[in-house]
PDB file of N, CA and C in Angstrom:
ATOM      1  N   UNK L   1       0.770  -1.304  -0.061  1.00 80.00           N
ATOM      2  CA  UNK L   1       0.033  -0.026  -0.018  1.00 80.00           C
ATOM      3  C   UNK L   1       0.938   1.336  -0.011  1.00 80.00           C
ATOM      4  N   UNK L   2       1.723   1.187   0.737  1.00 88.00           N
ATOM      5  CA  UNK L   2       2.770   2.550   0.915  1.00 88.00           C
ATOM      6  C   UNK L   2       3.513   2.787  -0.466  1.00 88.00           C
ATOM      7  N   UNK L   3       3.778   1.579  -1.263  1.00 90.00           N
ATOM      8  CA  UNK L   3       4.427   1.523  -2.648  1.00 90.00           C
ATOM      9  C   UNK L   3       3.434   2.433  -3.314  1.00 90.00           C
ATOM     10  N   UNK L   4       2.326   2.025  -3.499  1.00 91.00           N
ATOM     11  CA  UNK L   4       1.155   2.804  -4.387  1.00 91.00           C
ATOM     12  C   UNK L   4       1.194   4.093  -3.962  1.00 91.00           C
ATOM     13  N   UNK L   5       1.096   4.588  -2.671  1.00 92.00           N
ATOM     14  CA  UNK L   5       0.945   5.905  -2.182  1.00 92.00           C
ATOM     15  C   UNK L   5       2.276   6.835  -2.620  1.00 92.00           C
ATOM     16  N   UNK L   6       3.465   6.004  -2.544  1.00 93.00           N
ATOM     17  CA  UNK L   6       4.732   6.950  -3.034  1.00 93.00           C
ATOM     18  C   UNK L   6       4.795   7.006  -4.447  1.00 93.00           C
ATOM     19  N   UNK L   7       4.433   6.092  -5.362  1.00 94.00           N
ATOM     20  CA  UNK L   7       4.374   6.269  -6.898  1.00 94.00           C
ATOM     21  C   UNK L   7       3.345   7.436  -6.917  1.00 94.00           C
ATOM     22  N   UNK L   8       2.341   7.374  -6.485  1.00 94.00           N
ATOM     23  CA  UNK L   8       1.130   8.437  -6.637  1.00 94.00           C
ATOM     24  C   UNK L   8       1.566   9.677  -6.093  1.00 94.00           C
ATOM     25  N   UNK L   9       2.212   9.939  -5.062  1.00 95.00           N
ATOM     26  CA  UNK L   9       2.867  11.434  -4.741  1.00 95.00           C
ATOM     27  C   UNK L   9       3.931  11.745  -5.537  1.00 95.00           C
ATOM     28  N   UNK L  10       4.814  10.779  -5.977  1.00 95.00           N
ATOM     29  CA  UNK L  10       5.824  11.082  -7.013  1.00 95.00           C
ATOM     30  C   UNK L  10       5.275  11.487  -8.494  1.00 95.00           C
ATOM     31  N   UNK L  11       4.150  10.886  -8.736  1.00 96.00           N
ATOM     32  CA  UNK L  11       3.382  11.397 -10.003  1.00 96.00           C
ATOM     33  C   UNK L  11       2.896  12.869  -9.803  1.00 96.00           C
ATOM     34  N   UNK L  12       2.332  12.965  -8.731  1.00 97.00           N
ATOM     35  CA  UNK L  12       1.651  14.171  -8.317  1.00 97.00           C
ATOM     36  C   UNK L  12       2.500  15.369  -8.365  1.00 97.00           C
ATOM     37  N   UNK L  13       3.946  14.913  -7.776  1.00 97.00           N
ATOM     38  CA  UNK L  13       4.677  15.972  -7.656  1.00 97.00           C
ATOM     39  C   UNK L  13       5.553  16.440  -8.983  1.00 97.00           C
ATOM     40  N   UNK L  14       5.685  15.309 -10.052  1.00 97.00           N
ATOM     41  CA  UNK L  14       6.144  15.329 -11.284  1.00 97.00           C
ATOM     42  C   UNK L  14       5.036  16.405 -11.892  1.00 97.00           C
ATOM     43  N   UNK L  15       4.025  16.062 -11.817  1.00 97.00           N
ATOM     44  CA  UNK L  15       2.890  16.785 -12.687  1.00 97.00           C
ATOM     45  C   UNK L  15       2.726  18.149 -12.158  1.00 97.00           C
ATOM     46  N   UNK L  16       2.810  18.484 -10.818  1.00 97.00           N
ATOM     47  CA  UNK L  16       2.905  19.769 -10.292  1.00 97.00           C
ATOM     48  C   UNK L  16       4.280  20.576 -10.976  1.00 97.00           C
ATOM     49  N   UNK L  17       5.281  19.951 -10.967  1.00 98.00           N
ATOM     50  CA  UNK L  17       6.568  20.723 -11.395  1.00 98.00           C
ATOM     51  C   UNK L  17       6.375  21.029 -12.823  1.00 98.00           C
ATOM     52  N   UNK L  18       5.756  20.193 -13.655  1.00 98.00           N
ATOM     53  CA  UNK L  18       5.765  20.248 -15.109  1.00 98.00           C
ATOM     54  C   UNK L  18       4.739  21.373 -15.378  1.00 98.00           C
ATOM     55  N   UNK L  19       3.708  21.508 -14.449  1.00 98.00           N
ATOM     56  CA  UNK L  19       2.578  22.839 -14.897  1.00 98.00           C
ATOM     57  C   UNK L  19       3.206  23.900 -14.334  1.00 98.00           C
ATOM     58  N   UNK L  20       3.950  23.932 -13.236  1.00 98.00           N
ATOM     59  CA  UNK L  20       4.784  25.211 -12.967  1.00 98.00           C
ATOM     60  C   UNK L  20       5.650  25.744 -14.189  1.00 98.00           C
ATOM     61  N   UNK L  21       6.258  24.770 -14.732  1.00 97.00           N
ATOM     62  CA  UNK L  21       7.511  24.947 -15.777  1.00 97.00           C
ATOM     63  C   UNK L  21       6.509  25.569 -16.690  1.00 97.00           C
ATOM     64  N   UNK L  22       5.444  25.026 -17.009  1.00 98.00           N
ATOM     65  CA  UNK L  22       4.765  25.490 -18.177  1.00 98.00           C
ATOM     66  C   UNK L  22       3.950  26.962 -18.003  1.00 98.00           C
ATOM     67  N   UNK L  23       3.602  27.236 -16.774  1.00 98.00           N
ATOM     68  CA  UNK L  23       3.277  28.446 -16.570  1.00 98.00           C
ATOM     69  C   UNK L  23       4.376  29.436 -16.573  1.00 98.00           C
ATOM     70  N   UNK L  24       5.564  29.128 -16.130  1.00 98.00           N
ATOM     71  CA  UNK L  24       6.554  30.050 -16.180  1.00 98.00           C
ATOM     72  C   UNK L  24       6.891  30.267 -17.511  1.00 98.00           C
ATOM     73  N   UNK L  25       7.052  29.132 -18.383  1.00 98.00           N
ATOM     74  CA  UNK L  25       7.345  29.541 -20.027  1.00 98.00           C
ATOM     75  C   UNK L  25       6.195  30.187 -20.542  1.00 98.00           C
ATOM     76  N   UNK L  26       4.938  29.975 -20.535  1.00 98.00           N
ATOM     77  CA  UNK L  26       3.940  30.704 -20.796  1.00 98.00           C
ATOM     78  C   UNK L  26       3.957  32.395 -20.285  1.00 98.00           C
ATOM     79  N   UNK L  27       4.469  32.628 -19.157  1.00 98.00           N
ATOM     80  CA  UNK L  27       4.663  34.123 -18.628  1.00 98.00           C
ATOM     81  C   UNK L  27       5.756  34.814 -19.317  1.00 98.00           C
ATOM     82  N   UNK L  28       6.872  33.914 -19.629  1.00 98.00           N
ATOM     83  CA  UNK L  28       8.014  34.631 -20.505  1.00 98.00           C
ATOM     84  C   UNK L  28       7.583  34.804 -21.973  1.00 98.00           C
ATOM     85  N   UNK L  29       6.892  33.841 -22.306  1.00 98.00           N
ATOM     86  CA  UNK L  29       6.456  34.002 -23.694  1.00 98.00           C
ATOM     87  C   UNK L  29       5.334  35.144 -24.008  1.00 98.00           C
ATOM     88  N   UNK L  30       4.587  35.452 -22.833  1.00 98.00           N
ATOM     89  CA  UNK L  30       3.811  36.647 -22.786  1.00 98.00           C
ATOM     90  C   UNK L  30       4.360  37.845 -22.620  1.00 98.00           C
ATOM     91  N   UNK L  31       5.577  37.775 -21.733  1.00 97.00           N
ATOM     92  CA  UNK L  31       6.163  39.241 -21.628  1.00 97.00           C
ATOM     93  C   UNK L  31       6.800  39.577 -22.914  1.00 97.00           C
ATOM     94  N   UNK L  32       7.393  38.519 -23.573  1.00 97.00           N
ATOM     95  CA  UNK L  32       8.320  38.541 -24.979  1.00 97.00           C
ATOM     96  C   UNK L  32       7.299  39.235 -25.843  1.00 97.00           C
ATOM     97  N   UNK L  33       5.990  38.632 -26.123  1.00 98.00           N
ATOM     98  CA  UNK L  33       5.181  39.191 -26.806  1.00 98.00           C
ATOM     99  C   UNK L  33       4.877  40.704 -26.580  1.00 98.00           C
ATOM    100  N   UNK L  34       4.419  40.931 -25.515  1.00 97.00           N
ATOM    101  CA  UNK L  34       4.173  42.367 -24.923  1.00 97.00           C
ATOM    102  C   UNK L  34       5.208  43.445 -25.511  1.00 97.00           C
ATOM    103  N   UNK L  35       6.554  42.879 -25.308  1.00 94.00           N
ATOM    104  CA  UNK L  35       7.528  43.774 -25.493  1.00 94.00           C
ATOM    105  C   UNK L  35       7.849  43.952 -27.110  1.00 94.00           C
ATOM    106  N   UNK L  36       7.546  42.721 -27.569  1.00 94.00           N
ATOM    107  CA  UNK L  36       7.370  42.970 -29.179  1.00 94.00           C
ATOM    108  C   UNK L  36       6.383  43.876 -29.710  1.00 94.00           C
ATOM    109  N   UNK L  37       5.323  43.784 -29.272  1.00 96.00           N
ATOM    110  CA  UNK L  37       4.114  44.632 -29.754  1.00 96.00           C
ATOM    111  C   UNK L  37       4.359  46.079 -29.202  1.00 96.00           C
ATOM    112  N   UNK L  38       4.915  46.430 -28.272  1.00 94.00           N
ATOM    113  CA  UNK L  38       5.410  47.618 -27.827  1.00 94.00           C
ATOM    114  C   UNK L  38       6.414  48.113 -28.744  1.00 94.00           C
ATOM    115  N   UNK L  39       7.162  47.304 -29.287  1.00 92.00           N
ATOM    116  CA  UNK L  39       8.274  48.030 -29.994  1.00 92.00           C
ATOM    117  C   UNK L  39       7.829  48.205 -31.368  1.00 92.00           C
ATOM    118  N   UNK L  40       6.811  47.314 -31.832  1.00 93.00           N
ATOM    119  CA  UNK L  40       6.321  47.535 -33.230  1.00 93.00           C
ATOM    120  C   UNK L  40       5.373  48.612 -33.264  1.00 93.00           C
ATOM    121  N   UNK L  41       4.527  48.905 -32.194  1.00 95.00           N
ATOM    122  CA  UNK L  41       3.956  50.291 -32.052  1.00 95.00           C
ATOM    123  C   UNK L  41       4.733  51.538 -32.150  1.00 95.00           C
ATOM    124  N   UNK L  42       5.913  51.412 -31.227  1.00 93.00           N
ATOM    125  CA  UNK L  42       6.715  52.488 -31.385  1.00 93.00           C
ATOM    126  C   UNK L  42       7.278  52.801 -32.569  1.00 93.00           C
ATOM    127  N   UNK L  43       7.711  51.620 -33.496  1.00 92.00           N
ATOM    128  CA  UNK L  43       8.261  51.769 -34.722  1.00 92.00           C
ATOM    129  C   UNK L  43       7.279  52.396 -35.866  1.00 92.00           C
ATOM    130  N   UNK L  44       5.817  51.899 -35.447  1.00 94.00           N
ATOM    131  CA  UNK L  44       4.807  52.311 -36.485  1.00 94.00           C
ATOM    132  C   UNK L  44       4.636  53.851 -36.263  1.00 94.00           C
ATOM    133  N   UNK L  45       4.584  54.126 -35.170  1.00 93.00           N
ATOM    134  CA  UNK L  45       4.556  55.913 -34.679  1.00 93.00           C
ATOM    135  C   UNK L  45       5.531  56.458 -35.448  1.00 93.00           C
ATOM    136  N   UNK L  46       6.678  55.858 -35.269  1.00 93.00           N
ATOM    137  CA  UNK L  46       7.741  56.870 -35.634  1.00 93.00           C
ATOM    138  C   UNK L  46       7.791  56.950 -37.262  1.00 93.00           C
ATOM    139  N   UNK L  47       7.330  55.878 -37.788  1.00 92.00           N
ATOM    140  CA  UNK L  47       7.176  55.792 -39.464  1.00 92.00           C
ATOM    141  C   UNK L  47       6.103  56.964 -39.872  1.00 92.00           C
ATOM    142  N   UNK L  48       5.055  56.823 -39.078  1.00 94.00           N
ATOM    143  CA  UNK L  48       3.600  57.777 -39.303  1.00 94.00           C
ATOM    144  C   UNK L  48       4.314  59.223 -39.184  1.00 94.00           C
ATOM    145  N   UNK L  49       5.031  59.431 -38.185  1.00 94.00           N
ATOM    146  CA  UNK L  49       5.639  60.761 -37.895  1.00 94.00           C
ATOM    147  C   UNK L  49       6.652  61.277 -38.551  1.00 94.00           C
ATOM    148  N   UNK L  50       7.206  60.431 -39.423  1.00 92.00           N
ATOM    149  CA  UNK L  50       8.621  60.642 -40.085  1.00 92.00           C
ATOM    150  C   UNK L  50       9.740  60.617 -39.441  1.00 92.00           C
ATOM    151  N   UNK L  51       9.996  60.221 -38.197  1.00 91.00           N
ATOM    152  CA  UNK L  51      11.029  60.084 -37.604  1.00 91.00           C
ATOM    153  C   UNK L  51      11.605  58.753 -37.869  1.00 91.00           C
ATOM    154  N   UNK L  52      13.002  58.511 -37.500  1.00 89.00           N
ATOM    155  CA  UNK L  52      13.814  57.488 -37.857  1.00 89.00           C
ATOM    156  C   UNK L  52      13.571  56.540 -36.660  1.00 89.00           C
ATOM    157  N   UNK L  53      13.267  55.251 -36.764  1.00 85.00           N
ATOM    158  CA  UNK L  53      13.219  54.186 -36.053  1.00 85.00           C
ATOM    159  C   UNK L  53      14.437  54.007 -35.197  1.00 85.00           C
ATOM    160  N   UNK L  54      14.527  54.307 -34.004  1.00 82.00           N
ATOM    161  CA  UNK L  54      15.846  54.013 -33.279  1.00 82.00           C
ATOM    162  C   UNK L  54      15.635  52.764 -32.171  1.00 82.00           C
ATOM    163  N   UNK L  55      16.602  51.930 -32.199  1.00 81.00           N
ATOM    164  CA  UNK L  55      16.727  50.807 -31.208  1.00 81.00           C
ATOM    165  C   UNK L  55      16.493  51.176 -29.932  1.00 81.00           C
ATOM    166  N   UNK L  56      16.153  50.214 -29.074  1.00 78.00           N
ATOM    167  CA  UNK L  56      16.330  50.580 -27.831  1.00 78.00           C
ATOM    168  C   UNK L  56      17.593  50.011 -27.292  1.00 78.00           C
ATOM    169  N   UNK L  57      18.428  51.013 -26.677  1.00 81.00           N
ATOM    170  CA  UNK L  57      19.608  50.572 -26.170  1.00 81.00           C
ATOM    171  C   UNK L  57      19.917  50.911 -24.672  1.00 81.00           C
ATOM    172  N   UNK L  58      20.674  50.237 -24.252  1.00 78.00           N
ATOM    173  CA  UNK L  58      21.112  50.556 -22.855  1.00 78.00           C
ATOM    174  C   UNK L  58      22.410  51.367 -22.651  1.00 78.00           C
ATOM    175  N   UNK L  59      22.508  52.529 -22.271  1.00 81.00           N
ATOM    176  CA  UNK L  59      23.505  53.243 -22.117  1.00 81.00           C
ATOM    177  C   UNK L  59      24.407  53.144 -20.926  1.00 81.00           C
ATOM    178  N   UNK L  60      25.677  53.174 -20.889  1.00 80.00           N
ATOM    179  CA  UNK L  60      26.536  53.013 -19.999  1.00 80.00           C
ATOM    180  C   UNK L  60      27.625  54.201 -19.850  1.00 80.00           C
ATOM    181  N   UNK L  61      27.828  54.565 -18.652  1.00 82.00           N
ATOM    182  CA  UNK L  61      28.675  55.704 -18.679  1.00 82.00           C
ATOM    183  C   UNK L  61      30.180  54.915 -18.136  1.00 82.00           C
ATOM    184  N   UNK L  62      31.201  54.065 -18.904  1.00 82.00           N
ATOM    185  CA  UNK L  62      32.161  53.406 -18.605  1.00 82.00           C
ATOM    186  C   UNK L  62      33.108  54.279 -17.954  1.00 82.00           C
ATOM    187  N   UNK L  63      33.408  55.762 -18.151  1.00 83.00           N
ATOM    188  CA  UNK L  63      34.261  56.382 -17.555  1.00 83.00           C
ATOM    189  C   UNK L  63      33.923  56.523 -16.086  1.00 83.00           C
ATOM    190  N   UNK L  64      32.820  56.460 -15.830  1.00 81.00           N
ATOM    191  CA  UNK L  64      32.430  56.980 -14.408  1.00 81.00           C
ATOM    192  C   UNK L  64      32.451  55.480 -13.513  1.00 81.00           C
ATOM    193  N   UNK L  65      32.359  54.501 -14.205  1.00 78.00           N
ATOM    194  CA  UNK L  65      32.312  52.919 -13.653  1.00 78.00           C
ATOM    195  C   UNK L  65      33.860  52.744 -13.346  1.00 78.00           C
ATOM    196  N   UNK L  66      34.803  53.323 -14.217  1.00 80.00           N
ATOM    197  CA  UNK L  66      36.218  52.922 -14.237  1.00 80.00           C
ATOM    198  C   UNK L  66      36.537  54.049 -12.846  1.00 80.00           C
ATOM    199  N   UNK L  67      36.138  55.408 -13.049  1.00 80.00           N
ATOM    200  CA  UNK L  67      36.657  55.889 -11.817  1.00 80.00           C
ATOM    201  C   UNK L  67      36.084  55.502 -10.501  1.00 80.00           C
ATOM    202  N   UNK L  68      34.963  54.955 -10.674  1.00 77.00           N
ATOM    203  CA  UNK L  68      34.521  54.442  -9.187  1.00 77.00           C
ATOM    204  C   UNK L  68      35.181  53.198  -8.393  1.00 77.00           C
ATOM    205  N   UNK L  69      35.548  52.457  -9.487  1.00 77.00           N
ATOM    206  CA  UNK L  69      36.478  51.191  -9.018  1.00 77.00           C
ATOM    207  C   UNK L  69      37.907  51.512  -9.035  1.00 77.00           C
ATOM    208  N   UNK L  70      38.458  52.478  -9.621  1.00 76.00           N
ATOM    209  CA  UNK L  70      39.908  52.690  -9.720  1.00 76.00           C
ATOM    210  C   UNK L  70      40.105  53.759  -8.905  1.00 76.00           C
ATOM    211  N   UNK L  71      39.654  53.863  -8.010  1.00 71.00           N
ATOM    212  CA  UNK L  71      39.806  55.058  -6.772  1.00 71.00           C
ATOM    213  C   UNK L  71      41.404  54.633  -6.084  1.00 71.00           C
ATOM    214  N   UNK L  72      41.691  53.202  -6.044  1.00 60.00           N
ATOM    215  CA  UNK L  72      42.680  52.736  -5.289  1.00 60.00           C
ATOM    216  C   UNK L  72      42.291  52.652  -3.807  1.00 60.00           C
ATOM    217  N   UNK L  73      42.518  51.317  -3.572  1.00 51.00           N
ATOM    218  CA  UNK L  73      42.273  51.034  -1.982  1.00 51.00           C
ATOM    219  C   UNK L  73      40.835  50.383  -1.946  1.00 51.00           C
ATOM    220  N   UNK L  74      40.619  49.329  -2.320  1.00 53.00           N
ATOM    221  CA  UNK L  74      39.125  49.079  -2.266  1.00 53.00           C
ATOM    222  C   UNK L  74      38.662  48.870  -0.775  1.00 53.00           C
ATOM    223  N   UNK L  75      37.604  49.361  -0.176  1.00 52.00           N
ATOM    224  CA  UNK L  75      37.096  49.307   0.823  1.00 52.00           C
ATOM    225  C   UNK L  75      37.798  50.437   1.872  1.00 52.00           C
ATOM    226  N   UNK L  76      38.576  51.192   1.068  1.00 53.00           N
ATOM    227  CA  UNK L  76      39.201  52.274   2.144  1.00 53.00           C
ATOM    228  C   UNK L  76      38.525  53.592   2.180  1.00 53.00           C
ATOM    229  N   UNK L  77      37.775  53.756   3.518  1.00 54.00           N
ATOM    230  CA  UNK L  77      37.161  54.979   3.559  1.00 54.00           C
ATOM    231  C   UNK L  77      37.626  55.953   4.299  1.00 54.00           C
ATOM    232  N   UNK L  78      37.215  57.398   4.325  1.00 50.00           N
ATOM    233  CA  UNK L  78      37.809  58.256   4.980  1.00 50.00           C
ATOM    234  C   UNK L  78      38.847  59.197   4.171  1.00 50.00           C
ATOM    235  N   UNK L  79      38.918  58.974   2.802  1.00 54.00           N
ATOM    236  CA  UNK L  79      39.736  59.565   1.917  1.00 54.00           C
ATOM    237  C   UNK L  79      38.763  60.289   1.198  1.00 54.00           C
ATOM    238  N   UNK L  80      38.688  61.612   0.935  1.00 55.00           N
ATOM    239  CA  UNK L  80      37.892  62.149   0.186  1.00 55.00           C
ATOM    240  C   UNK L  80      38.375  62.079  -1.392  1.00 55.00           C
ATOM    241  N   UNK L  81      37.526  62.017  -2.250  1.00 58.00           N
ATOM    242  CA  UNK L  81      37.714  61.927  -3.570  1.00 58.00           C
ATOM    243  C   UNK L  81      38.178  63.049  -4.255  1.00 58.00           C
ATOM    244  N   UNK L  82      39.227  63.125  -5.179  1.00 58.00           N
ATOM    245  CA  UNK L  82      39.551  64.264  -5.690  1.00 58.00           C
ATOM    246  C   UNK L  82      38.507  64.882  -6.458  1.00 58.00           C
ATOM    247  N   UNK L  83      38.459  66.265  -6.466  1.00 65.00           N
ATOM    248  CA  UNK L  83      37.213  67.127  -7.173  1.00 65.00           C
ATOM    249  C   UNK L  83      38.013  67.270  -8.427  1.00 65.00           C
ATOM    250  N   UNK L  84      36.900  67.212  -9.511  1.00 65.00           N
ATOM    251  CA  UNK L  84      37.527  67.410 -10.913  1.00 65.00           C
ATOM    252  C   UNK L  84      37.659  69.007 -11.167  1.00 65.00           C
ATOM    253  N   UNK L  85      37.225  69.705 -10.069  1.00 69.00           N
ATOM    254  CA  UNK L  85      37.506  71.374 -10.342  1.00 69.00           C
ATOM    255  C   UNK L  85      38.852  71.590  -9.994  1.00 69.00           C
ATOM    256  N   UNK L  86      39.533  70.721  -9.126  1.00 70.00           N
ATOM    257  CA  UNK L  86      41.113  71.136  -8.936  1.00 70.00           C
ATOM    258  C   UNK L  86      41.926  70.984 -10.058  1.00 70.00           C
ATOM    259  N   UNK L  87      42.576  71.987 -10.284  1.00 68.00           N
ATOM    260  CA  UNK L  87      43.729  71.856 -11.625  1.00 68.00           C
ATOM    261  C   UNK L  87      45.079  71.761 -10.933  1.00 68.00           C
ATOM    262  N   UNK L  88      45.756  70.880 -11.366  1.00 71.00           N
ATOM    263  CA  UNK L  88      47.050  70.861 -11.153  1.00 71.00           C
ATOM    264  C   UNK L  88      47.972  71.766 -12.141  1.00 71.00           C
ATOM    265  N   UNK L  89      48.915  72.389 -11.448  1.00 74.00           N
ATOM    266  CA  UNK L  89      49.777  73.359 -12.299  1.00 74.00           C
ATOM    267  C   UNK L  89      50.386  72.375 -13.310  1.00 74.00           C
ATOM    268  N   UNK L  90      50.331  73.010 -14.576  1.00 72.00           N
ATOM    269  CA  UNK L  90      50.727  72.275 -15.686  1.00 72.00           C
ATOM    270  C   UNK L  90      51.173  73.041 -16.613  1.00 72.00           C
ATOM    271  N   UNK L  91      52.487  72.873 -17.285  1.00 78.00           N
ATOM    272  CA  UNK L  91      52.744  73.899 -18.393  1.00 78.00           C
ATOM    273  C   UNK L  91      52.445  72.972 -20.015  1.00 78.00           C
ATOM    274  N   UNK L  92      52.079  73.884 -20.581  1.00 75.00           N
ATOM    275  CA  UNK L  92      51.509  73.252 -22.188  1.00 75.00           C
ATOM    276  C   UNK L  92      52.868  73.684 -22.842  1.00 75.00           C
ATOM    277  N   UNK L  93      53.605  72.627 -23.371  1.00 75.00           N
ATOM    278  CA  UNK L  93      54.949  72.593 -24.142  1.00 75.00           C
ATOM    279  C   UNK L  93      54.413  71.983 -25.654  1.00 75.00           C
ATOM    280  N   UNK L  94      55.047  72.403 -26.729  1.00 72.00           N
ATOM    281  CA  UNK L  94      54.949  71.929 -28.028  1.00 72.00           C
ATOM    282  C   UNK L  94      55.780  70.710 -28.366  1.00 72.00           C
ATOM    283  N   UNK L  95      55.489  69.569 -28.435  1.00 70.00           N
ATOM    284  CA  UNK L  95      56.142  68.571 -28.680  1.00 70.00           C
ATOM    285  C   UNK L  95      56.478  67.928 -30.001  1.00 70.00           C
ATOM    286  N   UNK L  96      55.905  68.986 -31.014  1.00 75.00           N
ATOM    287  CA  UNK L  96      55.853  68.245 -32.559  1.00 75.00           C
ATOM    288  C   UNK L  96      57.360  68.444 -32.849  1.00 75.00           C
ATOM    289  N   UNK L  97      58.311  69.372 -32.368  1.00 72.00           N
ATOM    290  CA  UNK L  97      59.672  69.504 -32.853  1.00 72.00           C
ATOM    291  C   UNK L  97      60.717  68.920 -31.893  1.00 72.00           C
ATOM    292  N   UNK L  98      61.471  68.111 -32.306  1.00 68.00           N
ATOM    293  CA  UNK L  98      62.353  67.434 -31.503  1.00 68.00           C
ATOM    294  C   UNK L  98      63.840  67.653 -31.687  1.00 68.00           C
ATOM    295  N   UNK L  99      64.372  68.446 -30.861  1.00 71.00           N
ATOM    296  CA  UNK L  99      65.831  68.905 -31.207  1.00 71.00           C
ATOM    297  C   UNK L  99      66.977  68.070 -30.273  1.00 71.00           C
ATOM    298  N   UNK L 100      66.898  67.532 -29.566  1.00 72.00           N
ATOM    299  CA  UNK L 100      67.730  67.004 -28.469  1.00 72.00           C
ATOM    300  C   UNK L 100      68.142  65.542 -28.567  1.00 72.00           C
ATOM    301  N   UNK L 101      67.771  65.014 -29.902  1.00 73.00           N
ATOM    302  CA  UNK L 101      68.121  63.703 -30.314  1.00 73.00           C
ATOM    303  C   UNK L 101      69.097  63.671 -31.443  1.00 73.00           C
ATOM    304  N   UNK L 102      70.088  62.724 -31.311  1.00 77.00           N
ATOM    305  CA  UNK L 102      71.229  62.632 -32.272  1.00 77.00           C
ATOM    306  C   UNK L 102      70.995  61.193 -32.849  1.00 77.00           C
ATOM    307  N   UNK L 103      71.150  61.246 -34.095  1.00 73.00           N
ATOM    308  CA  UNK L 103      71.142  59.960 -34.742  1.00 73.00           C
ATOM    309  C   UNK L 103      72.117  58.964 -34.524  1.00 73.00           C
ATOM    310  N   UNK L 104      71.830  57.679 -34.250  1.00 76.00           N
ATOM    311  CA  UNK L 104      72.872  56.709 -33.998  1.00 76.00           C
ATOM    312  C   UNK L 104      73.218  55.944 -35.398  1.00 76.00           C
ATOM    313  N   UNK L 105      74.600  55.902 -35.127  1.00 79.00           N
ATOM    314  CA  UNK L 105      75.036  55.288 -36.392  1.00 79.00           C
ATOM    315  C   UNK L 105      75.476  53.714 -35.992  1.00 79.00           C
ATOM    316  N   UNK L 106      74.882  52.774 -36.878  1.00 80.00           N
ATOM    317  CA  UNK L 106      75.169  51.532 -36.453  1.00 80.00           C
ATOM    318  C   UNK L 106      76.101  50.995 -37.374  1.00 80.00           C
ATOM    319  N   UNK L 107      77.099  50.492 -36.778  1.00 82.00           N
ATOM    320  CA  UNK L 107      78.420  49.717 -37.743  1.00 82.00           C
ATOM    321  C   UNK L 107      78.516  48.383 -37.762  1.00 82.00           C
ATOM    322  N   UNK L 108      78.660  47.687 -38.665  1.00 81.00           N
ATOM    323  CA  UNK L 108      78.395  46.381 -38.751  1.00 81.00           C
ATOM    324  C   UNK L 108      79.994  45.753 -38.095  1.00 81.00           C
ATOM    325  N   UNK L 109      79.982  44.625 -37.452  1.00 72.00           N
ATOM    326  CA  UNK L 109      81.166  44.292 -36.829  1.00 72.00           C
ATOM    327  C   UNK L 109      81.828  43.333 -37.949  1.00 72.00           C
TER     328      UNK L 109
END
């Protein structure tokens, strides 16, 4: 009797997991179709108004990410980040003309 109940319980668990997977797949499919319909309506509106159809993109500011993680000393607090308004003294020099280099002569041995 217990074998029959265990097999029946296993079957019920398998059917439940199958149904949960089907519901999850159907929800993903519905979400995909919703995004597709929204994008097609947006493209249709752009065509009707004479605007170019631009893709949906995710913009990232890589410079800000690099500066955030390259401040030196991960986890060190108490140091103030350098302000971008502070300017270090610098002298602008023209480097297009080089005068202090002498050509080397290579003699074969």
